[in-house]
XYZ file of C-alpha atoms in Angstrom:
502
model
C 15.084 21.143 -55.437
C 14.810 19.890 -51.857
C 11.521 18.028 -52.241
C 9.993 20.577 -49.905
C 8.163 22.584 -52.548
C 4.447 22.546 -53.289
C 2.741 24.010 -56.337
C -0.306 26.065 -55.394
C -2.802 28.191 -57.262
C -3.694 31.200 -55.144
C -7.385 32.135 -54.886
C -6.630 35.162 -57.085
C -5.669 32.708 -59.843
C -1.902 33.164 -59.616
C 0.244 29.988 -59.579
C 2.974 29.882 -56.948
C 5.618 27.472 -55.736
C 5.969 27.535 -51.957
C 8.742 25.946 -49.931
C 7.255 24.315 -46.842
C 10.399 23.418 -44.892
C 12.118 25.074 -41.992
C 14.307 27.910 -43.236
C 17.654 27.347 -41.504
C 21.015 28.694 -42.668
C 19.517 29.906 -45.975
C 18.086 26.501 -46.874
C 14.641 24.973 -46.610
C 15.105 21.756 -44.655
C 13.017 19.055 -43.050
C 12.266 19.246 -39.358
C 13.123 16.456 -36.959
C 9.428 15.874 -36.180
C 7.215 13.609 -38.263
C 4.295 15.867 -37.347
C 3.239 18.585 -39.792
C 1.376 21.852 -39.328
C -1.601 22.270 -41.657
C -2.902 25.662 -42.704
C -6.708 25.765 -42.926
C -8.538 28.259 -45.147
C -10.935 29.965 -42.685
C -13.302 30.910 -45.524
C -14.135 27.313 -46.459
C -12.433 25.156 -43.772
C -10.330 23.324 -46.358
C -6.635 22.469 -46.089
C -4.205 24.722 -47.987
C -0.804 23.165 -47.273
C 1.143 21.418 -44.533
C 4.520 22.708 -43.358
C 7.392 21.364 -41.289
C 7.391 21.845 -37.509
C 10.498 22.863 -35.566
C 11.351 20.860 -32.454
C 13.870 21.798 -29.758
C 16.524 20.059 -31.873
C 15.660 22.238 -34.855
C 15.688 25.364 -32.693
C 19.193 24.366 -31.543
C 20.279 24.094 -35.201
C 18.838 27.503 -36.014
C 20.404 29.163 -32.966
C 23.811 27.652 -33.795
C 23.507 28.965 -37.362
C 22.432 32.360 -36.085
C 25.346 32.617 -33.659
C 27.803 31.629 -36.385
C 26.294 34.257 -38.687
C 26.445 36.940 -36.004
C 30.169 36.291 -35.528
C 30.945 35.884 -39.225
C 32.733 38.855 -40.836
C 30.396 38.461 -43.827
C 27.694 39.964 -41.586
C 29.528 41.348 -38.568
C 31.806 43.611 -40.578
C 29.245 45.008 -42.988
C 29.156 48.781 -42.976
C 25.918 50.446 -41.893
C 25.467 51.506 -45.519
C 25.721 47.867 -46.598
C 23.088 46.829 -44.045
C 20.805 49.582 -45.282
C 21.304 48.505 -48.900
C 20.446 44.885 -48.066
C 17.244 45.881 -46.309
C 16.251 48.167 -49.170
C 16.905 45.325 -51.597
C 14.688 42.997 -49.545
C 11.937 45.638 -49.524
C 12.217 46.013 -53.299
C 11.821 42.258 -53.768
C 8.850 42.226 -51.403
C 7.254 44.994 -53.445
C 7.842 42.997 -56.633
C 6.116 40.002 -55.053
C 3.505 41.857 -53.016
C 0.673 39.991 -54.752
C 2.025 36.610 -53.672
C 2.818 37.699 -50.124
C -0.564 39.240 -49.419
C -2.511 36.553 -51.264
C -0.837 33.923 -49.078
C -1.661 35.957 -45.988
C -5.294 36.457 -47.035
C -5.660 32.774 -47.838
C -4.096 31.763 -44.530
C -6.095 33.983 -42.157
C -9.089 35.306 -44.121
C -8.138 38.947 -44.585
C -9.843 40.839 -47.423
C -7.115 40.578 -50.030
C -7.358 43.835 -51.971
C -7.783 46.168 -49.010
C -5.105 44.471 -46.924
C -2.640 44.519 -49.823
C -3.278 48.223 -50.372
C -3.245 49.353 -46.743
C -0.992 46.866 -44.991
C 1.199 46.492 -48.065
C 2.200 50.143 -47.987
C 2.864 49.956 -44.245
C 4.824 46.698 -44.582
C 7.132 48.058 -47.295
C 7.421 51.473 -45.678
C 8.414 49.913 -42.365
C 11.283 47.932 -43.900
C 12.530 51.006 -45.769
C 12.130 53.251 -42.727
C 14.408 51.050 -40.634
C 16.839 50.667 -43.530
C 17.205 54.431 -43.255
C 18.250 54.122 -39.612
C 21.140 51.728 -40.271
C 23.748 54.486 -40.719
C 22.321 56.839 -38.077
C 23.027 54.882 -34.892
C 25.207 57.400 -33.127
C 26.653 57.392 -29.631
C 27.604 60.167 -27.228
C 30.793 61.606 -25.809
C 31.170 62.420 -22.114
C 33.844 64.889 -20.964
C 35.110 63.722 -17.564
C 38.291 65.689 -16.881
C 41.330 67.031 -18.730
C 42.881 63.579 -18.473
C 39.896 61.413 -19.301
C 36.802 61.186 -21.434
C 34.215 58.549 -22.230
C 32.043 57.726 -25.206
C 29.237 55.341 -26.045
C 28.532 53.150 -29.038
C 25.410 51.164 -29.954
C 26.113 47.449 -30.248
C 23.675 44.862 -31.639
C 22.131 42.602 -29.001
C 22.942 39.401 -30.916
C 20.588 36.514 -31.694
C 16.977 37.693 -31.666
C 13.892 35.528 -31.543
C 10.733 37.064 -33.023
C 7.374 35.469 -32.241
C 4.628 36.992 -34.375
C 0.813 36.748 -34.235
C -1.724 35.542 -36.787
C -3.745 38.737 -37.130
C -1.044 40.732 -38.988
C 1.574 38.170 -40.074
C 3.453 40.307 -42.611
C 3.168 43.638 -40.823
C 4.401 42.166 -37.566
C 7.290 40.456 -39.354
C 8.393 43.839 -40.738
C 8.088 45.423 -37.286
C 10.690 42.958 -36.031
C 12.883 42.242 -39.054
C 13.390 45.943 -39.824
C 14.959 47.175 -36.566
C 16.756 43.889 -35.850
C 18.569 43.782 -39.202
C 19.217 47.510 -39.437
C 21.100 47.383 -36.130
C 23.235 44.381 -37.085
C 21.443 41.559 -35.279
C 20.478 38.143 -36.603
C 16.898 36.938 -36.239
C 14.848 33.743 -35.976
C 11.219 34.373 -36.941
C 8.515 32.106 -35.488
C 5.131 32.792 -37.138
C 1.884 31.824 -35.458
C 0.724 28.265 -36.033
C -2.428 29.807 -37.546
C -0.498 31.750 -40.207
C 2.552 29.768 -41.357
C 2.643 30.475 -45.090
C 3.583 34.103 -45.841
C 6.721 34.000 -43.663
C 8.103 31.110 -45.723
C 7.768 33.109 -48.919
C 9.311 36.079 -47.123
C 12.333 33.951 -46.166
C 12.937 33.119 -49.825
C 12.933 36.835 -50.713
C 15.390 37.771 -47.956
C 17.738 35.066 -49.200
C 17.391 36.398 -52.746
C 18.190 39.885 -51.447
C 21.634 38.628 -50.417
C 21.433 38.108 -46.663
C 24.200 35.725 -45.536
C 23.261 32.272 -44.213
C 21.912 32.306 -40.673
C 21.033 36.001 -40.552
C 17.298 35.518 -41.247
C 15.664 32.193 -40.385
C 12.046 31.021 -40.164
C 10.789 28.225 -37.929
C 7.151 27.201 -38.011
C 5.575 25.379 -35.112
C 3.270 25.661 -32.141
C 3.732 28.410 -29.602
C 3.872 26.128 -26.578
C 6.607 24.053 -28.196
C 8.602 25.908 -30.859
C 7.924 29.331 -29.365
C 8.769 28.098 -25.875
C 12.020 26.532 -27.129
C 13.096 29.853 -28.664
C 12.059 31.955 -25.663
C 13.895 29.727 -23.184
C 16.998 29.066 -25.303
C 20.263 30.078 -23.646
C 21.706 31.036 -27.031
C 19.000 33.624 -27.759
C 19.783 37.148 -26.544
C 16.469 38.908 -27.162
C 12.801 38.001 -27.644
C 10.300 40.222 -29.432
C 6.793 38.889 -28.896
C 3.375 40.013 -30.091
C 0.307 38.103 -28.976
C -2.023 37.567 -26.049
C -1.271 38.785 -22.550
C -1.428 35.241 -21.167
C 1.161 34.002 -23.664
C 3.257 37.125 -23.131
C 3.534 36.273 -19.445
C 4.724 32.768 -20.306
C 7.301 34.202 -22.727
C 8.532 36.553 -20.011
C 8.973 33.686 -17.553
C 10.791 31.575 -20.137
C 13.096 34.436 -21.136
C 14.186 34.894 -17.525
C 16.344 31.772 -17.782
C 19.260 33.861 -19.068
C 17.777 37.352 -18.503
C 17.463 37.886 -22.232
C 16.141 41.234 -23.436
C 12.375 41.143 -23.936
C 9.857 43.346 -25.708
C 6.206 42.345 -25.490
C 3.160 43.772 -27.231
C 0.179 42.013 -25.704
C -3.575 42.371 -25.436
C -5.755 45.441 -25.293
C -9.258 46.674 -24.556
C -9.346 50.082 -26.213
C -11.876 52.586 -24.894
C -13.440 54.807 -27.573
C -14.747 57.926 -25.808
C -17.419 59.950 -27.602
C -18.191 63.320 -26.022
C -21.449 65.140 -26.714
C -19.621 67.781 -28.778
C -18.119 65.195 -31.147
C -18.833 64.910 -34.852
C -21.043 61.864 -34.362
C -21.055 60.758 -37.988
C -17.272 60.715 -38.060
C -17.141 59.032 -34.660
C -19.465 56.269 -35.866
C -17.401 55.710 -39.016
C -14.147 55.528 -37.058
C -15.712 53.262 -34.418
C -16.631 50.846 -37.193
C -13.179 51.069 -38.794
C -11.329 50.578 -35.521
C -13.678 48.003 -34.043
C -14.714 45.792 -36.950
C -11.599 46.171 -39.116
C -9.735 42.897 -39.646
C -12.865 41.145 -38.332
C -12.229 42.755 -34.948
C -8.946 40.856 -34.648
C -6.801 43.835 -33.668
C -4.939 44.172 -30.370
C -5.981 47.816 -30.123
C -9.520 47.355 -31.505
C -11.895 49.893 -29.972
C -14.132 47.216 -28.467
C -15.406 49.466 -25.624
C -17.330 52.513 -26.851
C -18.156 55.047 -24.127
C -20.777 57.602 -25.210
C -21.791 60.690 -23.262
C -25.407 60.738 -22.136
C -27.580 62.900 -24.336
C -26.105 61.749 -27.649
C -26.101 57.999 -27.132
C -29.295 57.321 -29.115
C -28.162 59.331 -32.136
C -24.692 57.789 -32.049
C -25.986 54.225 -31.709
C -28.392 54.693 -34.620
C -25.561 55.977 -36.818
C -23.192 53.260 -35.652
C -25.747 50.504 -36.156
C -26.510 51.646 -39.708
C -22.820 51.665 -40.604
C -22.249 48.236 -39.040
C -25.168 46.736 -40.950
C -23.719 48.091 -44.218
C -20.581 45.967 -43.715
C -20.035 43.479 -46.523
C -19.117 40.148 -44.954
C -17.771 37.705 -47.505
C -14.922 35.832 -49.123
C -11.445 37.380 -48.711
C -10.809 37.459 -52.473
C -14.101 39.132 -53.343
C -13.297 42.807 -54.017
C -16.548 43.918 -52.368
C -15.715 42.231 -49.053
C -14.917 44.517 -46.121
C -15.026 41.824 -43.413
C -13.765 38.293 -43.870
C -13.998 35.278 -41.557
C -12.374 34.863 -38.164
C -8.898 33.450 -38.651
C -9.534 30.013 -37.143
C -12.159 27.704 -35.686
C -10.650 28.352 -32.263
C -11.145 32.110 -32.594
C -14.611 31.685 -34.091
C -15.753 29.597 -31.136
C -14.162 32.000 -28.672
C -15.997 35.025 -30.120
C -19.337 33.179 -30.162
C -18.684 32.357 -26.511
C -18.385 36.069 -25.711
C -21.644 36.750 -27.565
C -23.358 34.073 -25.491
C -21.916 35.609 -22.321
C -23.198 39.078 -23.272
C -26.695 37.671 -23.858
C -26.648 35.809 -20.549
C -25.428 38.833 -18.581
C -28.138 41.170 -19.833
C -26.471 43.329 -22.482
C -28.893 44.638 -25.115
C -28.217 43.385 -28.637
C -28.514 46.151 -31.243
C -27.330 44.317 -34.343
C -25.566 41.084 -35.274
C -25.005 38.531 -32.554
C -24.805 35.329 -34.577
C -22.737 33.467 -37.174
C -22.972 34.817 -40.696
C -23.971 32.411 -43.441
C -21.774 33.163 -46.427
C -23.581 31.858 -49.493
C -20.434 32.200 -51.605
C -18.713 29.781 -49.208
C -21.663 27.357 -49.355
C -22.436 28.027 -45.717
C -18.976 27.054 -44.542
C -16.266 29.200 -42.979
C -15.816 31.079 -39.724
C -17.933 34.172 -40.393
C -19.606 36.257 -37.658
C -21.913 39.240 -38.075
C -20.695 42.670 -36.923
C -22.201 42.853 -33.438
C -23.087 45.795 -31.190
C -24.329 45.625 -27.606
C -25.612 48.516 -25.489
C -26.471 48.739 -21.775
C -23.072 47.191 -21.047
C -21.893 47.609 -17.469
C -18.296 47.406 -16.215
C -18.882 44.053 -14.530
C -19.822 42.332 -17.811
C -17.329 40.044 -19.498
C -17.445 41.867 -22.853
C -16.497 45.107 -21.079
C -13.492 43.600 -19.294
C -12.010 40.893 -21.537
C -10.409 41.077 -24.970
C -12.908 39.550 -27.399
C -10.705 39.770 -30.512
C -13.676 39.635 -32.828
C -16.376 41.865 -34.363
C -18.158 42.542 -31.063
C -18.408 46.047 -29.591
C -19.719 46.941 -26.139
C -21.358 50.373 -25.748
C -21.653 52.069 -22.346
C -22.595 55.612 -21.349
C -21.093 58.240 -19.051
C -22.142 61.605 -17.665
C -18.958 63.561 -16.961
C -15.398 63.823 -18.188
C -14.123 62.330 -14.935
C -16.469 59.368 -15.273
C -15.321 58.771 -18.871
C -11.683 58.715 -17.778
C -12.435 56.405 -14.848
C -14.324 53.954 -17.078
C -11.602 54.018 -19.734
C -8.873 53.361 -17.153
C -10.873 50.592 -15.458
C -8.950 47.866 -17.238
C -5.956 45.604 -16.720
C -4.941 46.597 -20.244
C -3.332 49.828 -21.383
C -2.555 49.581 -25.076
C -4.621 52.355 -26.665
C -7.582 54.706 -26.292
C -9.615 57.022 -28.516
C -11.101 60.443 -27.778
C -13.707 62.086 -30.013
C -14.453 65.758 -29.342
C -14.496 68.971 -31.362
C -13.033 70.702 -28.287
C -9.347 69.960 -28.786
C -8.388 71.508 -25.466
C -10.613 68.959 -23.723
C -9.445 66.154 -25.988
C -5.779 66.781 -25.139
C -6.600 67.112 -21.440
C -8.411 63.774 -21.430
C -5.730 62.065 -23.528
C -3.070 62.930 -20.942
C -5.155 61.281 -18.211
C -5.630 57.972 -20.031
C -3.396 55.100 -18.912
C -2.402 53.807 -22.340
C 0.608 53.719 -24.614
C -1.283 55.378 -27.479
C -4.207 57.792 -27.686
C -5.944 58.730 -30.927
C -7.894 61.980 -31.104
C -10.707 62.014 -33.675
C -9.453 58.866 -35.396
C -8.765 55.229 -34.524
C -5.982 52.735 -35.253
C -3.806 55.169 -37.205
C -0.556 53.272 -36.641
C 2.491 54.777 -38.347
C 5.889 53.102 -38.454
C 7.577 56.427 -37.645
C 5.826 56.614 -34.254
C 6.526 54.309 -31.295
C 3.845 51.753 -30.439
C 3.341 49.711 -27.284
C 1.362 49.467 -24.086
C 1.372 49.925 -20.334
C -0.060 47.766 -17.544
C -0.687 44.240 -18.899
C -0.511 45.332 -22.529
C 3.219 44.852 -22.741
C 6.786 45.983 -22.256
C 8.880 48.263 -24.447
C 8.082 49.915 -27.752
C 8.089 48.878 -31.377
C 8.342 51.215 -34.370
C 9.920 54.631 -34.562
C 13.376 55.454 -33.254
C 12.373 53.947 -29.908
C 12.354 50.451 -31.437
C 16.112 50.638 -31.949
C 16.655 50.686 -28.184
C 15.289 47.151 -27.935
C 17.810 45.806 -30.451
C 20.962 47.586 -29.262
C 23.052 47.768 -26.116
C 24.739 51.003 -25.114
C 28.409 50.260 -24.545
C 30.448 52.841 -22.607
C 34.154 53.180 -23.287
C 36.473 54.989 -20.835
C 39.616 56.572 -22.269
C 42.556 57.494 -20.031
C 44.555 60.333 -21.615
C 47.381 60.506 -19.148
C 46.649 59.482 -15.580
C 49.574 57.396 -14.288
C 49.431 55.012 -11.342
C-alpha cells in the first residue's frame, strides 16, 4: 500500500477503495505539489475526496516514462493481435467494474446514475472493443512506380499522446481517446478535468490489471491552466487530443505549436434544431427535450437553439413545454431522476447568468428560469429548472453563446432558406438537427448546414462507429470511427529500388 488509498462508500451503498495519487509508470505516486484537488459532490456541495495534483515536474516524469514505454520492446514489439487482446481485456475489466466506474462519475459530476450507466456504459465499453477490433486492420498501400521501382506505405504510431478530457462525459471521452491511441500502438497520458478527477483514477487501476506495461497508460490530475498546459506545451509529447470549450481549445492549439505536435480538438457547439411544419411535432418535442436537457444541458452538441417554422410554433411550444415540465429533477442516485445538478458551482452560476441575460434582453420565459430546490438534498446542490425561452432573436446572448445548461432558445422562421441562414449564423459548427417528414427536403437542408454532424428526425445519436467532430470554431479533426485512427498514426512512405544503378 502506498498510503494513497481512501476508503469510500459510494452513494449506491457500495464500498470502494480509491487510489488518489498520480498514476505514473503503473504506480500511484505523490505529486510534487503540496496542493490537493478536491472533488465536490454537486448534489449536496460536500467534499468527496482530495487527489494529488501534477506539476510541470510530474508531467516531465510521466512523459519520460511514456517515452521509455514507447521505445520498450515490451510494448513496441507487440503484435497487433496482442494490442487488440490487451484492449479487450481492459474492456472486460471495465465491464466487471461498471458499477464502480459509473457511480464514481455520477458522484463526481451529478449524472443520473442508472441511466448514465445503462446508456453511456454500453457506449463506453463498445468504444473500447470497437477500437480493439481495428488493431490488426491498419493496412498500408502499394504504389507501382516503374519496372525498377515501387513504393509502399505503413501506418506508424505517432508516439506519446496527451489526452485532455472534459467533465461532462469523463468516462466516455476517456474511451474515445484511449481506444484509438492504444489500438494503434501509442502511449497515452490522460488528464481529466479538475471537476471530474475520480473515475479516471479507478480506470487507471483497471488498465494496469489488464496487463498494460508501465508507462503506456498514465493519469495526471490537475488544473487545465497548469497541468493541461504543461502537457500541451511539452516538447516530449507528440500529439494532443482535447475536448472542451472553444476558448480553452484555442489555448491548447497555441501551446501545441511549440513543437508542431499533432492536434485534434473537439470544442464548443450551438446546435440548431430545425422543425419544419411537416414534422411529427410530438416526436420533435421529445427529441428536443432529450437533446437539449439531457445531461442537464451539459452537452457540446446540445440542441440549445430550436428553430420552428411559423404556423406550427404554438403547437410545438405547448408540446415541448409540457414535456420539459415533466422532467424529474433530483438526486443522481434516485432511480426516478432524469436531470441531476449542474456539475459545479462555476457552471451553475454561469447558467444562471445566461438566464438573467435572456430576461434582460427581452426573451419570453415559457417555463423554468430559476434554481430548483431539491428537497431530497435539503435545498443544497446546483440544480436548475429545465428552461425554455421564446421570441429569441439572433442578437440575443442565449442565441449566440454556448450556455451548457438546461436552457433552450426558441426562434421562428418562414422559409427553408431562412432556416438554413439562421442555423448557419454561428461561429460554431459541431452539429445540427432537421425534423421533417419530407426526407428529400431533410437531406437537401442537411447538406447545406455548416456542421460536422447532422441528425435527421433524432438528436444526439452518437455512435462510436461514425466519425464525430466539428467545423468552424467547433474543432479540428475527427474522433470515433475509422477516421479517428488518422489522428493517431503517421503514414510512412517507403521507396524500394529494384535495380536502378548510378
